């Protein structure tokens, strides 16, 4: 639900339960600005009782999510309402997952020290009401949670964690500076667009299409990239979902469409993408997370070669060999995880800091410049204006051969997140398509 006053329509919606866990931050703004009272009244109008959990920090902790899950169970809550910014919405997702799947939250984390267990029970459904200018978290199915015990800050997600209802109401964002509203609003737009084809049950497509129209930005100036998730794999399902997404997005083409994971019926998926490409409904097609073995096999057996392969690429996992094979077969490497989500003390790395001091640049700028000079497509993500400006300010310097070789030595050749050769990871990913 997108638009001014949409919170006032909450009581008219089909809510997913009769008792809500209302999750807010441990700050004052949600109460002071009246957002909490308004939400409680909307729930009451719908005949829904609620209890408030107000302990979410700016960077939500594992212990907080687990405490919230226990609080939800003790109060017999059958759904949750996240009222706040990205941290609140992220924590709510973890709460909803843990509330119906008790025990250590890290059992259901698939990277780092996580136990990689598939959650057997459906998470609690939840409603996301953002009070900042488009966190992006209201329209995806994962949240970032910190675990001080293991010194990790990782994504906790499940394809069943899309919000049942997401409300983006500008009336709840009047305290946010306009410049951040614009920057963060587009972040939400791109998150939501990515969700459109990935999850056919996602209800955000029409809202995204309306947002594109209302933005006033010419379609030719937007570059929409989206992915097909495993649960939607297969030739007929994917083609039908592409047509449906185009209609709801109110556009007649997608700029780049990728297969998200190299599992499931990805050959059938790719055939549907080839058809859409030939019909002009998609401008370019490619893959994501395809290691060299599966990438080589796919490109050898399709008519339209993958234009892009998006893979985890950063200074600690540089994808040197993978890039060589992509270039051999005319495919462009695109990075995700450019800053390794801060792992390995990324932003304190001595090598990058020393090189940066010689150029008057930050660690992040040096890392971006390194990948840029190697021909890697960069899409750094940030919701902060100053960091966006810094990420763009990498075209007025170059790294010399000595700099490049020093950074090359940082490569471990391994993922900092997960391996597609890991049996438990593959079991989890393939289970999502069933």
XYZ file of N, CA, C and O in Angstrom, residues 171-370:
800
model
N 3.154 10.179 5.226
C 2.773 10.899 6.439
C 3.552 10.410 7.664
O 3.644 11.120 8.666
N 4.122 9.213 7.573
C 4.901 8.661 8.676
C 6.374 9.014 8.555
O 7.197 8.548 9.349
N 6.722 9.812 7.559
C 8.136 10.095 7.269
C 8.446 11.586 7.268
O 9.440 12.023 6.718
N 7.578 12.380 7.896
C 7.747 13.829 7.830
C 8.998 14.310 8.545
O 9.480 15.407 8.285
N 9.542 13.493 9.449
C 10.755 13.893 10.162
C 12.027 13.550 9.390
O 13.124 13.922 9.789
N 11.886 12.839 8.271
C 13.046 12.436 7.480
C 13.391 13.546 6.486
O 12.513 14.025 5.769
N 14.673 13.994 6.407
C 15.052 15.033 5.449
C 14.695 14.631 4.022
O 14.859 13.459 3.642
N 14.215 15.567 3.196
C 13.791 15.255 1.824
C 14.844 14.538 0.995
O 14.536 13.664 0.207
N 16.120 14.916 1.158
C 17.165 14.288 0.328
C 17.244 12.790 0.592
O 17.451 11.985 -0.313
N 17.041 12.397 1.865
C 17.097 10.980 2.190
C 15.833 10.263 1.741
O 15.859 9.087 1.406
N 14.732 10.981 1.735
C 13.489 10.409 1.220
C 13.670 9.985 -0.229
O 13.276 8.898 -0.635
N 14.303 10.845 -1.029
C 14.510 10.542 -2.448
C 15.454 9.366 -2.637
O 15.152 8.408 -3.349
N 16.606 9.399 -1.974
C 17.594 8.339 -2.147
C 17.074 6.997 -1.642
O 17.183 5.969 -2.308
N 16.490 7.002 -0.448
C 16.051 5.751 0.144
C 14.781 5.229 -0.517
O 14.534 4.030 -0.551
N 13.976 6.136 -1.051
C 12.784 5.712 -1.777
C 13.139 4.865 -2.980
O 12.498 3.849 -3.263
N 14.185 5.275 -3.696
C 14.594 4.476 -4.846
C 15.198 3.147 -4.411
O 15.076 2.139 -5.103
N 15.828 3.116 -3.236
C 16.327 1.848 -2.716
C 15.173 0.875 -2.512
O 15.246 -0.300 -2.866
N 14.074 1.368 -1.956
C 12.885 0.529 -1.766
C 12.317 0.081 -3.103
O 11.879 -1.059 -3.266
N 12.316 0.987 -4.078
C 11.815 0.661 -5.408
C 12.578 -0.507 -6.011
O 12.003 -1.470 -6.509
N 13.904 -0.457 -5.928
C 14.703 -1.510 -6.543
C 14.582 -2.823 -5.779
O 14.572 -3.899 -6.380
N 14.480 -2.764 -4.427
C 14.228 -3.984 -3.653
C 12.918 -4.629 -4.090
O 12.829 -5.830 -4.296
N 11.898 -3.808 -4.215
C 10.577 -4.327 -4.536
C 10.531 -4.904 -5.940
O 9.923 -5.935 -6.191
N 11.202 -4.219 -6.881
C 11.238 -4.712 -8.256
C 11.902 -6.072 -8.313
O 11.449 -6.982 -9.003
N 12.991 -6.247 -7.541
C 13.668 -7.532 -7.516
C 12.743 -8.626 -7.006
O 12.782 -9.759 -7.454
N 11.855 -8.268 -6.072
C 10.946 -9.260 -5.524
C 9.841 -9.669 -6.466
O 9.233 -10.711 -6.294
N 9.574 -8.861 -7.491
C 8.399 -9.095 -8.331
C 8.421 -10.434 -9.044
O 7.498 -11.219 -8.947
N 9.482 -10.703 -9.792
C 9.546 -11.947 -10.538
C 10.000 -13.088 -9.635
O 9.660 -14.237 -9.847
N 10.753 -12.745 -8.573
C 11.272 -13.782 -7.687
C 10.158 -14.539 -6.981
O 10.266 -15.723 -6.740
N 9.084 -13.876 -6.653
C 8.044 -14.502 -5.850
C 6.695 -14.118 -6.418
O 6.233 -13.008 -6.257
N 6.066 -15.058 -7.085
C 4.818 -14.761 -7.770
C 3.715 -14.337 -6.805
O 2.795 -13.622 -7.178
N 3.839 -14.763 -5.556
C 2.813 -14.403 -4.583
C 3.043 -13.019 -3.988
O 2.228 -12.532 -3.224
N 4.171 -12.403 -4.325
C 4.454 -11.075 -3.792
C 3.412 -10.080 -4.286
O 3.146 -9.986 -5.475
N 2.847 -9.307 -3.374
C 1.763 -8.407 -3.725
C 2.236 -6.984 -4.008
O 1.434 -6.065 -4.065
N 3.540 -6.792 -4.164
C 4.058 -5.440 -4.268
C 4.194 -4.933 -5.704
O 4.551 -3.783 -5.920
N 3.937 -5.783 -6.701
C 4.209 -5.398 -8.078
C 3.425 -4.168 -8.510
O 3.967 -3.255 -9.125
N 2.137 -4.151 -8.192
C 1.324 -3.024 -8.620
C 1.798 -1.735 -7.956
O 1.811 -0.674 -8.579
N 2.191 -1.833 -6.685
C 2.695 -0.665 -5.986
C 3.971 -0.136 -6.606
O 4.168 1.073 -6.725
N 4.848 -1.060 -7.023
C 6.089 -0.641 -7.674
C 5.788 0.028 -9.004
O 6.348 1.077 -9.340
N 4.871 -0.570 -9.762
C 4.501 0.027 -11.047
C 3.938 1.422 -10.872
O 4.297 2.358 -11.615
N 3.094 1.587 -9.860
C 2.537 2.913 -9.589
C 3.625 3.888 -9.174
O 3.607 5.067 -9.553
N 4.593 3.400 -8.380
C 5.683 4.265 -7.935
C 6.542 4.724 -9.105
O 6.983 5.879 -9.157
N 6.774 3.818 -10.056
C 7.552 4.190 -11.241
C 6.841 5.284 -12.015
O 7.448 6.275 -12.436
N 5.535 5.129 -12.189
C 4.754 6.128 -12.929
C 4.751 7.457 -12.181
O 4.991 8.525 -12.754
N 4.494 7.402 -10.865
C 4.391 8.626 -10.081
C 5.730 9.335 -9.907
O 5.767 10.535 -9.639
N 6.833 8.595 -10.045
C 8.150 9.218 -9.858
C 8.432 10.277 -10.907
O 9.203 11.204 -10.680
N 7.810 10.116 -12.089
C 8.039 11.075 -13.161
C 9.347 10.853 -13.904
O 9.666 11.587 -14.848
N 10.114 9.845 -13.486
C 11.380 9.550 -14.160
C 11.085 8.789 -15.452
O 10.381 7.775 -15.419
N 11.583 9.262 -16.602
C 11.333 8.547 -17.863
C 11.798 7.096 -17.776
O 12.854 6.817 -17.194
N 11.009 6.201 -18.322
C 11.353 4.776 -18.258
C 12.734 4.522 -18.834
O 13.476 3.661 -18.340
N 13.134 5.256 -19.857
C 14.438 5.048 -20.498
C 15.599 5.347 -19.548
O 16.716 4.882 -19.761
N 15.323 6.107 -18.479
C 16.380 6.456 -17.532
C 16.450 5.481 -16.360
O 17.311 5.596 -15.495
N 15.531 4.534 -16.309
C 15.545 3.498 -15.283
C 16.117 2.215 -15.871
O 15.840 1.879 -17.022
N 16.902 1.507 -15.086
C 17.429 0.211 -15.514
C 16.962 -0.811 -14.487
O 17.473 -0.877 -13.376
N 15.955 -1.581 -14.866
C 15.323 -2.524 -13.941
C 15.948 -3.904 -14.096
O 15.914 -4.512 -15.161
N 16.538 -4.373 -13.012
C 17.136 -5.712 -12.963
C 16.342 -6.536 -11.967
O 16.077 -6.087 -10.855
N 15.962 -7.725 -12.352
C 15.235 -8.588 -11.432
C 15.654 -10.035 -11.659
O 16.341 -10.339 -12.624
N 15.242 -10.898 -10.738
C 15.706 -12.290 -10.779
C 14.550 -13.263 -10.638
O 13.530 -12.944 -10.034
N 14.745 -14.448 -11.175
C 13.776 -15.532 -11.041
C 14.247 -16.451 -9.922
O 15.342 -17.005 -9.977
N 13.420 -16.588 -8.906
C 13.771 -17.422 -7.750
C 13.435 -18.884 -8.027
O 12.647 -19.215 -8.902
N 14.049 -19.776 -7.259
C 13.890 -21.218 -7.456
C 12.426 -21.643 -7.415
O 11.986 -22.484 -8.196
N 11.654 -21.072 -6.507
C 10.267 -21.480 -6.341
C 9.429 -21.192 -7.578
O 8.329 -21.710 -7.728
N 9.953 -20.377 -8.472
C 9.215 -20.040 -9.689
C 9.839 -20.677 -10.922
O 9.517 -20.293 -12.042
N 10.747 -21.629 -10.733
C 11.490 -22.210 -11.843
C 10.588 -23.041 -12.756
O 9.542 -23.540 -12.343
N 11.008 -23.171 -14.006
C 10.256 -23.942 -14.985
C 9.771 -23.055 -16.114
O 9.410 -21.901 -15.891
N 9.759 -23.590 -17.304
C 9.487 -22.781 -18.497
C 8.125 -22.101 -18.456
O 8.018 -20.882 -18.657
N 7.070 -22.838 -18.205
C 5.730 -22.254 -18.245
C 5.505 -21.268 -17.111
O 4.961 -20.175 -17.312
N 5.923 -21.629 -15.908
C 5.723 -20.753 -14.758
C 6.466 -19.432 -14.918
O 5.936 -18.359 -14.613
N 7.696 -19.511 -15.388
C 8.493 -18.291 -15.516
C 7.936 -17.373 -16.591
O 7.812 -16.158 -16.385
N 7.565 -17.930 -17.731
C 7.045 -17.077 -18.810
C 5.757 -16.383 -18.365
O 5.570 -15.179 -18.599
N 4.878 -17.135 -17.705
C 3.624 -16.542 -17.223
C 3.901 -15.448 -16.200
O 3.249 -14.395 -16.198
N 4.879 -15.667 -15.338
C 5.183 -14.675 -14.303
C 5.807 -13.425 -14.911
O 5.590 -12.315 -14.417
N 6.574 -13.589 -15.986
C 7.152 -12.422 -16.659
C 6.044 -11.547 -17.232
O 6.047 -10.318 -17.074
N 5.078 -12.176 -17.895
C 3.963 -11.416 -18.471
C 3.173 -10.707 -17.379
O 2.796 -9.528 -17.524
N 2.914 -11.417 -16.299
C 2.148 -10.823 -15.200
C 2.912 -9.664 -14.567
O 2.337 -8.611 -14.244
N 4.217 -9.837 -14.399
C 5.026 -8.792 -13.793
C 5.083 -7.551 -14.669
O 5.004 -6.424 -14.169
N 5.210 -7.739 -15.961
C 5.241 -6.594 -16.869
C 3.950 -5.792 -16.787
O 3.957 -4.554 -16.789
N 2.838 -6.510 -16.694
C 1.539 -5.831 -16.603
C 1.434 -5.028 -15.310
O 1.019 -3.861 -15.323
N 1.832 -5.626 -14.210
C 1.710 -4.940 -12.936
C 2.744 -3.827 -12.776
O 2.492 -2.822 -12.105
N 3.909 -4.015 -13.377
C 4.933 -2.977 -13.330
C 4.614 -1.808 -14.258
O 5.258 -0.764 -14.195
N 3.630 -2.017 -15.127
C 3.213 -1.003 -16.098
C 4.367 -0.593 -17.012
O 4.580 0.578 -17.315
N 5.127 -1.598 -17.437
C 6.206 -1.385 -18.387
C 6.157 -2.506 -19.410
O 5.606 -3.582 -19.138
N 6.691 -2.266 -20.599
C 6.664 -3.323 -21.617
C 7.999 -4.046 -21.774
O 8.170 -4.843 -22.678
N 8.949 -3.753 -20.871
C 10.195 -4.522 -20.919
C 10.934 -4.426 -19.584
O 10.769 -3.480 -18.817
N 11.721 -5.451 -19.310
C 12.654 -5.488 -18.178
C 14.047 -5.398 -18.772
O 14.345 -6.047 -19.780
N 14.918 -4.605 -18.166
C 16.244 -4.394 -18.750
C 17.141 -5.618 -18.633
O 17.845 -5.960 -19.580
N 17.138 -6.241 -17.462
C 17.998 -7.408 -17.261
C 17.298 -8.390 -16.341
O 16.875 -8.030 -15.244
N 17.178 -9.625 -16.792
C 16.526 -10.685 -16.023
C 17.536 -11.797 -15.770
O 18.162 -12.306 -16.708
N 17.703 -12.168 -14.504
C 18.694 -13.169 -14.126
C 18.045 -14.360 -13.425
O 17.022 -14.208 -12.751
N 18.646 -15.526 -13.569
C 18.293 -16.681 -12.744
C 19.041 -16.521 -11.430
O 20.258 -16.346 -11.421
N 18.317 -16.578 -10.326
C 18.922 -16.270 -9.032
C 19.887 -17.334 -8.542
O 20.943 -17.018 -7.997
N 19.541 -18.611 -8.715
C 20.358 -19.697 -8.186
C 20.479 -20.814 -9.225
O 19.542 -21.064 -9.982
N 21.612 -21.514 -9.242
C 21.845 -22.576 -10.230
C 21.247 -23.921 -9.832
O 21.893 -24.963 -9.936
N 19.996 -23.895 -9.361
C 19.335 -25.125 -8.938
C 17.907 -25.137 -9.451
O 17.383 -24.124 -9.913
N 17.237 -26.278 -9.318
C 15.889 -26.403 -9.853
C 15.942 -26.534 -11.373
O 16.988 -26.780 -11.970
N 14.800 -26.346 -11.997
C 14.722 -26.462 -13.460
C 15.211 -25.166 -14.106
O 14.444 -24.430 -14.717
N 16.499 -24.898 -13.962
C 16.988 -23.629 -14.502
C 17.122 -23.658 -16.028
O 17.167 -22.602 -16.663
N 17.152 -24.837 -16.638
C 17.143 -24.875 -18.110
C 15.770 -24.466 -18.643
O 15.660 -23.717 -19.614
N 14.703 -24.978 -17.997
C 13.364 -24.551 -18.394
C 13.172 -23.064 -18.166
O 12.587 -22.356 -18.999
N 13.677 -22.585 -17.039
C 13.615 -21.150 -16.741
C 14.317 -20.352 -17.822
O 13.799 -19.331 -18.311
N 15.489 -20.810 -18.221
C 16.267 -20.056 -19.210
C 15.580 -20.043 -20.572
O 15.632 -19.047 -21.291
N 14.917 -21.147 -20.920
C 14.183 -21.170 -22.194
C 13.075 -20.117 -22.209
O 12.840 -19.448 -23.230
N 12.382 -19.971 -21.079
C 11.334 -18.942 -20.983
C 11.946 -17.552 -21.116
O 11.368 -16.658 -21.751
N 13.105 -17.372 -20.527
C 13.790 -16.076 -20.613
C 14.251 -15.798 -22.046
O 14.177 -14.649 -22.517
N 14.712 -16.838 -22.736
C 15.098 -16.665 -24.135
C 13.900 -16.227 -24.979
O 14.015 -15.337 -25.846
N 12.762 -16.832 -24.715
C 11.546 -16.469 -25.458
C 11.186 -15.001 -25.208
O 10.891 -14.248 -26.139
N 11.220 -14.611 -23.925
C 10.902 -13.225 -23.585
C 11.905 -12.262 -24.215
O 11.547 -11.161 -24.650
N 13.151 -12.687 -24.295
C 14.201 -11.862 -24.921
C 13.918 -11.669 -26.414
O 13.986 -10.555 -26.943
N 13.577 -12.757 -27.090
C 13.303 -12.662 -28.524
C 12.073 -11.791 -28.813
O 11.991 -11.139 -29.858
N 11.136 -11.797 -27.873
C 9.911 -11.020 -28.055
C 10.065 -9.565 -27.613
O 9.118 -8.782 -27.702
N 11.252 -9.207 -27.134
C 11.500 -7.834 -26.727
C 10.970 -7.489 -25.349
O 10.996 -6.319 -24.942
N 10.512 -8.484 -24.611
C 9.980 -8.229 -23.272
C 11.106 -8.094 -22.245
O 10.919 -7.553 -21.154
N 12.268 -8.612 -22.595
C 13.456 -8.517 -21.757
C 14.613 -8.085 -22.655
O 14.797 -8.649 -23.740
N 15.373 -7.099 -22.232
C 16.459 -6.574 -23.054
C 17.727 -7.426 -22.976
O 18.504 -7.476 -23.920
N 17.946 -8.067 -21.830
C 19.132 -8.918 -21.660
C 18.826 -9.968 -20.614
O 18.036 -9.738 -19.694
N 19.452 -11.142 -20.749
C 19.230 -12.225 -19.793
C 20.568 -12.762 -19.316
O 21.594 -12.646 -19.992
N 20.553 -13.331 -18.127
C 21.790 -13.863 -17.578
C 21.520 -14.724 -16.367
O 20.394 -15.204 -16.155
N 22.546 -14.900 -15.548
C 22.456 -15.792 -14.398
C 23.091 -15.128 -13.177
O 23.729 -14.085 -13.277
N 22.919 -15.774 -12.049
C 23.502 -15.297 -10.802
C 23.948 -16.495 -9.985
O 23.253 -17.511 -9.946
N 25.095 -16.379 -9.374
C 25.645 -17.437 -8.509
C 26.003 -18.723 -9.258
O 26.059 -19.787 -8.654
N 26.248 -18.622 -10.546
C 26.671 -19.788 -11.319
C 28.186 -19.904 -11.258
O 28.907 -19.046 -11.770
N 28.667 -20.966 -10.619
C 30.100 -21.222 -10.572
C 30.559 -21.662 -11.971
O 29.737 -22.022 -12.820
N 31.867 -21.643 -12.243
C 32.346 -21.944 -13.601
C 31.797 -23.233 -14.199
O 31.474 -23.278 -15.392
N 31.675 -24.307 -13.403
C 31.224 -25.571 -13.976
C 29.803 -25.468 -14.529
O 29.536 -25.861 -15.677
N 28.885 -24.923 -13.744
C 27.499 -24.817 -14.207
C 27.345 -23.724 -15.260
O 26.523 -23.836 -16.166
N 28.129 -22.664 -15.135
C 28.079 -21.606 -16.137
C 28.510 -22.129 -17.508
O 27.836 -21.894 -18.522
N 29.622 -22.863 -17.550
C 30.125 -23.400 -18.823
C 29.106 -24.356 -19.428
O 28.840 -24.326 -20.639
N 28.526 -25.214 -18.596
C 27.545 -26.176 -19.094
C 26.318 -25.465 -19.668
O 25.838 -25.812 -20.751
N 25.814 -24.449 -18.951
C 24.623 -23.737 -19.418
C 24.891 -23.019 -20.734
O 24.124 -23.170 -21.698
N 25.964 -22.253 -20.793
C 26.212 -21.461 -21.998
C 26.438 -22.337 -23.230
O 26.178 -21.909 -24.354
N 26.877 -23.569 -22.997
C 27.125 -24.488 -24.116
C 25.838 -25.087 -24.662
O 25.833 -25.652 -25.758
N 24.735 -24.956 -23.910
C 23.502 -25.638 -24.303
C 22.308 -24.707 -24.460
O 21.163 -25.153 -24.416
N 22.574 -23.411 -24.649
C 21.494 -22.454 -24.875
C 21.788 -21.660 -26.138
O 22.927 -21.623 -26.625
N 20.757 -21.036 -26.684
C 20.927 -20.256 -27.917
C 21.338 -18.819 -27.631
O 22.203 -18.269 -28.314
N 20.719 -18.213 -26.639
C 21.076 -16.851 -26.257
C 22.028 -16.940 -25.065
O 21.636 -17.352 -23.979
N 23.276 -16.601 -25.284
C 24.284 -16.755 -24.239
C 24.028 -15.775 -23.089
O 23.583 -14.652 -23.302
N 24.326 -16.190 -21.849
C 24.152 -15.286 -20.707
C 24.982 -14.017 -20.886
O 26.194 -14.086 -21.117
N 24.327 -12.880 -20.750
C 25.028 -11.606 -20.892
C 25.751 -11.224 -19.611
O 26.758 -10.506 -19.642
N 25.233 -11.709 -18.479
C 25.761 -11.334 -17.167
C 25.743 -12.545 -16.244
O 24.841 -13.380 -16.321
N 26.749 -12.636 -15.379
C 26.736 -13.596 -14.283
C 27.084 -12.816 -13.020
O 28.198 -12.308 -12.884
N 26.114 -12.667 -12.132
C 26.340 -11.924 -10.894
C 26.782 -12.890 -9.809
O 26.050 -13.806 -9.441
N 27.972 -12.683 -9.289
C 28.525 -13.578 -8.282
C 29.162 -12.763 -7.159
O 29.519 -11.597 -7.337
N 29.284 -13.374 -6.000
C 29.961 -12.738 -4.872
C 31.378 -12.356 -5.299
O 32.190 -13.221 -5.628
N 31.668 -11.079 -5.301
C 32.983 -10.614 -5.742
C 33.426 -9.437 -4.887
O 32.773 -8.393 -4.849
N 34.530 -9.627 -4.182
C 35.116 -8.558 -3.376
C 36.588 -8.885 -3.190
O 37.084 -9.891 -3.731
N 37.318 -8.072 -2.447
C 38.771 -8.251 -2.370
C 39.172 -9.566 -1.708
O 40.284 -10.048 -1.939
N 38.281 -10.155 -0.916
C 38.610 -11.424 -0.261
C 38.165 -12.637 -1.075
O 38.547 -13.758 -0.778
N 37.328 -12.426 -2.071
C 36.884 -13.495 -2.976
C 36.797 -12.882 -4.375
O 35.735 -12.453 -4.809
N 37.908 -12.845 -5.072
C 38.055 -12.012 -6.259
C 37.572 -12.648 -7.559
O 37.512 -11.978 -8.586
N 37.249 -13.927 -7.539
C 36.677 -14.613 -8.702
C 37.575 -14.502 -9.947
O 37.093 -14.329 -11.066
N 38.873 -14.645 -9.738
C 39.823 -14.503 -10.852
C 39.560 -15.549 -11.938
O 39.408 -15.221 -13.120
N 39.485 -16.821 -11.544
C 39.282 -17.897 -12.530
C 37.888 -17.803 -13.137
O 37.720 -17.949 -14.355
N 36.889 -17.560 -12.312
C 35.518 -17.451 -12.816
C 35.414 -16.345 -13.856
O 34.759 -16.503 -14.897
N 36.060 -15.208 -13.601
C 36.013 -14.098 -14.547
C 36.689 -14.466 -15.871
O 36.219 -14.083 -16.945
N 37.751 -15.227 -15.791
C 38.435 -15.653 -17.019
C 37.500 -16.469 -17.905
O 37.456 -16.280 -19.128
N 36.738 -17.370 -17.297
C 35.804 -18.175 -18.078
C 34.649 -17.340 -18.603
O 34.179 -17.549 -19.730
N 34.167 -16.399 -17.811
C 33.096 -15.527 -18.299
C 33.571 -14.731 -19.518
O 32.852 -14.622 -20.520
N 34.759 -14.170 -19.429
C 35.285 -13.389 -20.552
C 35.511 -14.272 -21.777
O 35.280 -13.841 -22.913
N 35.906 -15.500 -21.550
C 36.119 -16.429 -22.658
C 34.839 -16.652 -23.454
O 34.864 -16.778 -24.684
N 33.695 -16.666 -22.738
C 32.419 -16.931 -23.394
C 31.552 -15.676 -23.533
O 30.343 -15.771 -23.725
N 32.182 -14.516 -23.447
C 31.469 -13.273 -23.738
C 30.439 -12.860 -22.715
O 29.432 -12.237 -23.048
N 30.678 -13.192 -21.448
C 29.737 -12.866 -20.374
C 30.369 -11.840 -19.433
O 31.560 -11.930 -19.117
N 29.582 -10.865 -19.013
C 30.068 -9.822 -18.118
C 29.897 -10.241 -16.656
O 28.819 -10.634 -16.233
N 30.967 -10.125 -15.878
C 30.868 -10.400 -14.448
C 30.284 -9.187 -13.730
O 30.655 -8.045 -13.976
N 29.327 -9.450 -12.841
C 28.722 -8.423 -12.000
C 28.867 -8.865 -10.553
O 28.713 -10.038 -10.239
N 29.171 -7.931 -9.685
C 29.414 -8.285 -8.292
C 28.184 -8.151 -7.419
O 27.343 -7.283 -7.640
N 28.098 -9.011 -6.419
C 27.275 -8.739 -5.245
C 28.181 -8.910 -4.026
O 29.179 -9.616 -4.089
N 27.845 -8.241 -2.944
C 28.684 -8.311 -1.744
C 29.985 -7.563 -1.900
O 31.032 -8.014 -1.419
N 29.946 -6.412 -2.542
C 31.169 -5.654 -2.846
C 32.039 -5.381 -1.629
O 33.270 -5.385 -1.727
N 31.419 -5.128 -0.501
C 32.166 -4.801 0.712
C 32.174 -5.957 1.704
O 32.488 -5.767 2.888
N 31.817 -7.151 1.231
C 31.830 -8.367 2.053
C 30.989 -8.206 3.311
O 31.207 -8.902 4.301
N 30.018 -7.279 3.255
C 29.160 -6.977 4.408
C 29.983 -6.709 5.657
O 29.584 -7.023 6.784
N 31.166 -6.128 5.456
C 32.014 -5.734 6.574
C 32.795 -6.857 7.222
O 33.490 -6.641 8.224
N 32.740 -8.047 6.653
C 33.435 -9.186 7.267
C 34.946 -9.075 7.080
O 35.440 -8.334 6.237
N 35.673 -9.876 7.872
C 37.140 -9.839 7.858
C 37.661 -8.440 8.161
O 38.716 -8.038 7.669
N 36.895 -7.673 8.967
C 37.275 -6.279 9.272
C 37.559 -5.506 7.990
O 38.551 -4.771 7.890
N 36.662 -5.681 7.029
C 36.840 -5.100 5.697
C 37.221 -3.621 5.760
O 38.204 -3.196 5.132
N 36.475 -2.833 6.500
C 36.675 -1.387 6.482
C 37.879 -0.934 7.316
O 38.190 0.256 7.346
N 38.546 -1.896 7.962
C 39.768 -1.579 8.706
C 40.992 -2.259 8.091
O 42.066 -2.272 8.705
N 40.829 -2.802 6.892
C 41.922 -3.539 6.270
C 43.136 -2.631 6.058
O 43.031 -1.568 5.427
N 44.274 -3.038 6.568
C 45.472 -2.207 6.538
C 45.986 -1.982 5.117
O 46.438 -0.875 4.778
N 45.915 -3.017 4.280
C 46.391 -2.875 2.902
C 45.578 -1.833 2.153
O 46.128 -0.928 1.499
N 44.256 -1.945 2.236
C 43.382 -0.998 1.538
C 43.510 0.403 2.118
O 43.486 1.399 1.384
N 43.647 0.496 3.450
C 43.780 1.802 4.092
C 45.083 2.489 3.682
O 45.100 3.703 3.421
N 46.160 1.731 3.623
C 47.454 2.307 3.244
C 47.434 2.802 1.799
O 47.919 3.897 1.499
N 46.847 2.005 0.916
C 46.741 2.426 -0.485
C 45.846 3.662 -0.586
O 46.144 4.612 -1.324
N 44.763 3.648 0.168
C 43.838 4.769 0.140
C 44.471 6.063 0.610
O 44.194 7.135 0.052
N 45.319 5.990 1.626
C 45.957 7.199 2.148
C 46.831 7.863 1.093
O 46.972 9.089 1.061
N 47.403 7.047 0.205
C 48.244 7.600 -0.851
C 47.458 8.292 -1.942
O 48.014 9.087 -2.719
N 46.177 7.998 -2.027
C 45.319 8.596 -3.061
C 44.280 9.548 -2.468
O 43.495 10.140 -3.220
N 44.261 9.657 -1.139
C 43.238 10.478 -0.506
C 41.855 9.862 -0.624
O 40.848 10.570 -0.750
N 41.795 8.525 -0.559
C 40.540 7.802 -0.729
C 40.301 6.858 0.449
O 41.227 6.490 1.175
N 39.052 6.447 0.605
C 38.687 5.538 1.688
C 38.961 4.089 1.313
O 39.231 3.772 0.135
N 38.870 3.210 2.292
C 39.011 1.773 2.050
C 37.989 1.308 1.019
O 38.317 0.563 0.082
N 36.735 1.739 1.184
C 35.686 1.328 0.254
C 35.973 1.800 -1.163
O 35.775 1.060 -2.138
N 36.445 3.026 -1.307
C 36.732 3.560 -2.645
C 37.869 2.806 -3.318
O 37.825 2.552 -4.522
N 38.875 2.433 -2.549
C 39.981 1.647 -3.115
C 39.486 0.282 -3.569
O 39.842 -0.202 -4.657
N 38.646 -0.362 -2.741
C 38.115 -1.678 -3.099
C 37.274 -1.606 -4.366
O 37.370 -2.486 -5.241
N 36.454 -0.571 -4.486
C 35.633 -0.395 -5.684
C 36.507 -0.133 -6.906
O 36.261 -0.688 -7.988
N 37.493 0.710 -6.740
C 38.379 1.033 -7.875
C 39.130 -0.205 -8.357
O 39.316 -0.403 -9.558
N 39.540 -1.043 -7.429
C 40.241 -2.282 -7.797
C 39.364 -3.151 -8.700
O 39.815 -3.623 -9.762
